């Protein structure tokens, strides 16, 4: 199963040049706990968020769609910290796990890539997958994570909110891209 | 909306060699994506990565791996290199596919990170899948990337393509 999952991931969203467009970029201010992509156009087939996270609390980045904070999300996670490896899942949550924390200093950032598939399809629930990690050279426990998420809604996604328990540092930045079919 | 996913350079090896280098990388993009289709001449070796020719102990990594039967995780700190794949199959017809993402490579305020995923499909040479998080503790913009096998050479026919992604 692992091979199947990661094989699918590795053969995934490598866009042909010209089919991949930048939509918007959001950057932390140091005083806000959420960053939002709003008025997302329906010009694409898939969306991808690429970014680096940093915050002061050492907590994960969550994501919600279309301002829905009800318990309409499901998450699954496979992760390791170099010492142990584990899998984790939750149903009926209020968000999905989008990225790990990038803590220990403002220069230690955590990369994340989030693929949101068929985001405007009004016949399907929305699914996404995340690859994210953090490594502070042993200063804090680091992780590499491979996550999936489900939003049980058939609405087209027009807004994505990324949230932290603390605040996004000024070195946190996320870019939203659209991928054409 | 601008077109933003550009191929920077492709290298295909005409003969086995110890390393592959992408140099003079422009700072015009936001992220880099490296697609590698590779095999090596020595069984069980890894493909390591260094930035800007830095061979100091400024690298670290964390990885998880599974092959359908077993799984494992590993990490190391204060290394003189990080990795894009911990194991590459020594098989010219069933090469290991590696997708490496280097986020915000040209900023000068953060250390540089990578996340890499790799798959090797060979039924006879330790098939498996891996994801890896790497760190280079340096805030310099990345202008060169050097890839090498821990032992043996990168084999003939291996291909490496570097893409740039630019955010608005």
XYZ file of C-alpha atoms in Angstrom, chain A residues 59-154:
96
model
C 2.632 23.954 15.966
C 1.301 22.615 12.691
C -0.360 24.553 9.889
C -4.036 23.728 9.410
C -6.145 24.422 6.349
C -9.860 24.965 5.810
C -11.829 25.596 2.643
C -14.512 28.204 1.906
C -14.465 29.325 5.577
C -15.991 26.002 6.649
C -14.810 25.300 10.216
C -17.360 22.569 10.935
C -16.335 18.948 11.480
C -16.354 18.122 7.769
C -12.744 17.114 7.333
C -10.801 13.864 7.521
C -7.046 13.508 7.733
C -4.506 10.724 7.389
C -0.860 11.037 8.074
C 2.293 8.975 7.684
C 5.308 10.440 9.424
C 8.714 9.788 10.880
C 11.153 11.718 13.042
C 14.286 9.709 12.409
C 13.694 7.512 15.456
C 10.169 6.227 14.984
C 7.669 6.010 12.191
C 3.909 6.120 12.616
C 0.566 6.600 10.916
C -2.320 8.620 12.202
C -5.867 9.444 11.176
C -8.827 11.489 12.346
C -12.393 11.692 11.054
C -14.830 14.558 11.557
C -12.210 17.161 12.303
C -12.496 20.903 11.791
C -9.470 21.228 9.533
C -6.796 19.280 7.732
C -3.110 19.142 8.525
C -1.352 21.131 5.838
C 2.173 21.552 7.103
C 4.525 21.052 10.008
C 5.881 23.824 12.174
C 9.089 25.606 11.363
C 10.428 26.569 14.731
C 13.645 27.143 16.688
C 14.501 30.383 14.920
C 13.079 32.581 12.226
C 15.593 31.230 9.767
C 14.593 27.591 10.340
C 11.669 27.104 8.010
C 9.532 24.106 7.156
C 8.730 23.433 3.516
C 5.309 22.192 2.431
C 3.609 21.297 -0.806
C -0.155 20.841 -0.870
C -1.948 19.499 -3.937
C -5.704 20.071 -4.126
C -7.235 17.931 -6.818
C -10.325 18.750 -8.890
C -10.962 21.756 -6.671
C -13.857 23.195 -8.677
C -15.708 19.931 -9.378
C -19.213 20.205 -7.897
C -19.885 16.448 -8.070
C -17.144 15.320 -5.727
C -15.889 15.827 -2.229
C -12.514 17.536 -2.287
C -9.265 15.733 -1.580
C -5.730 16.905 -1.108
C -2.314 15.578 -0.308
C 0.556 17.222 1.486
C 4.278 16.598 1.638
C 5.915 18.552 4.428
C 8.908 18.384 6.719
C 11.057 20.264 9.159
C 14.623 19.735 10.175
C 16.423 21.982 12.654
C 19.625 19.947 12.766
C 18.467 18.299 15.984
C 17.619 21.469 17.895
C 13.985 20.376 17.926
C 12.363 17.127 16.900
C 12.057 17.184 13.157
C 9.558 15.370 10.983
C 8.932 14.305 7.459
C 5.217 13.835 6.796
C 3.045 12.600 3.976
C -0.567 13.608 4.619
C -3.910 13.314 2.893
C -7.059 15.300 3.562
C -10.733 15.155 2.706
C -13.301 17.943 2.787
C -16.806 16.519 2.634
C -18.290 19.182 0.427
C -19.115 19.273 -3.263
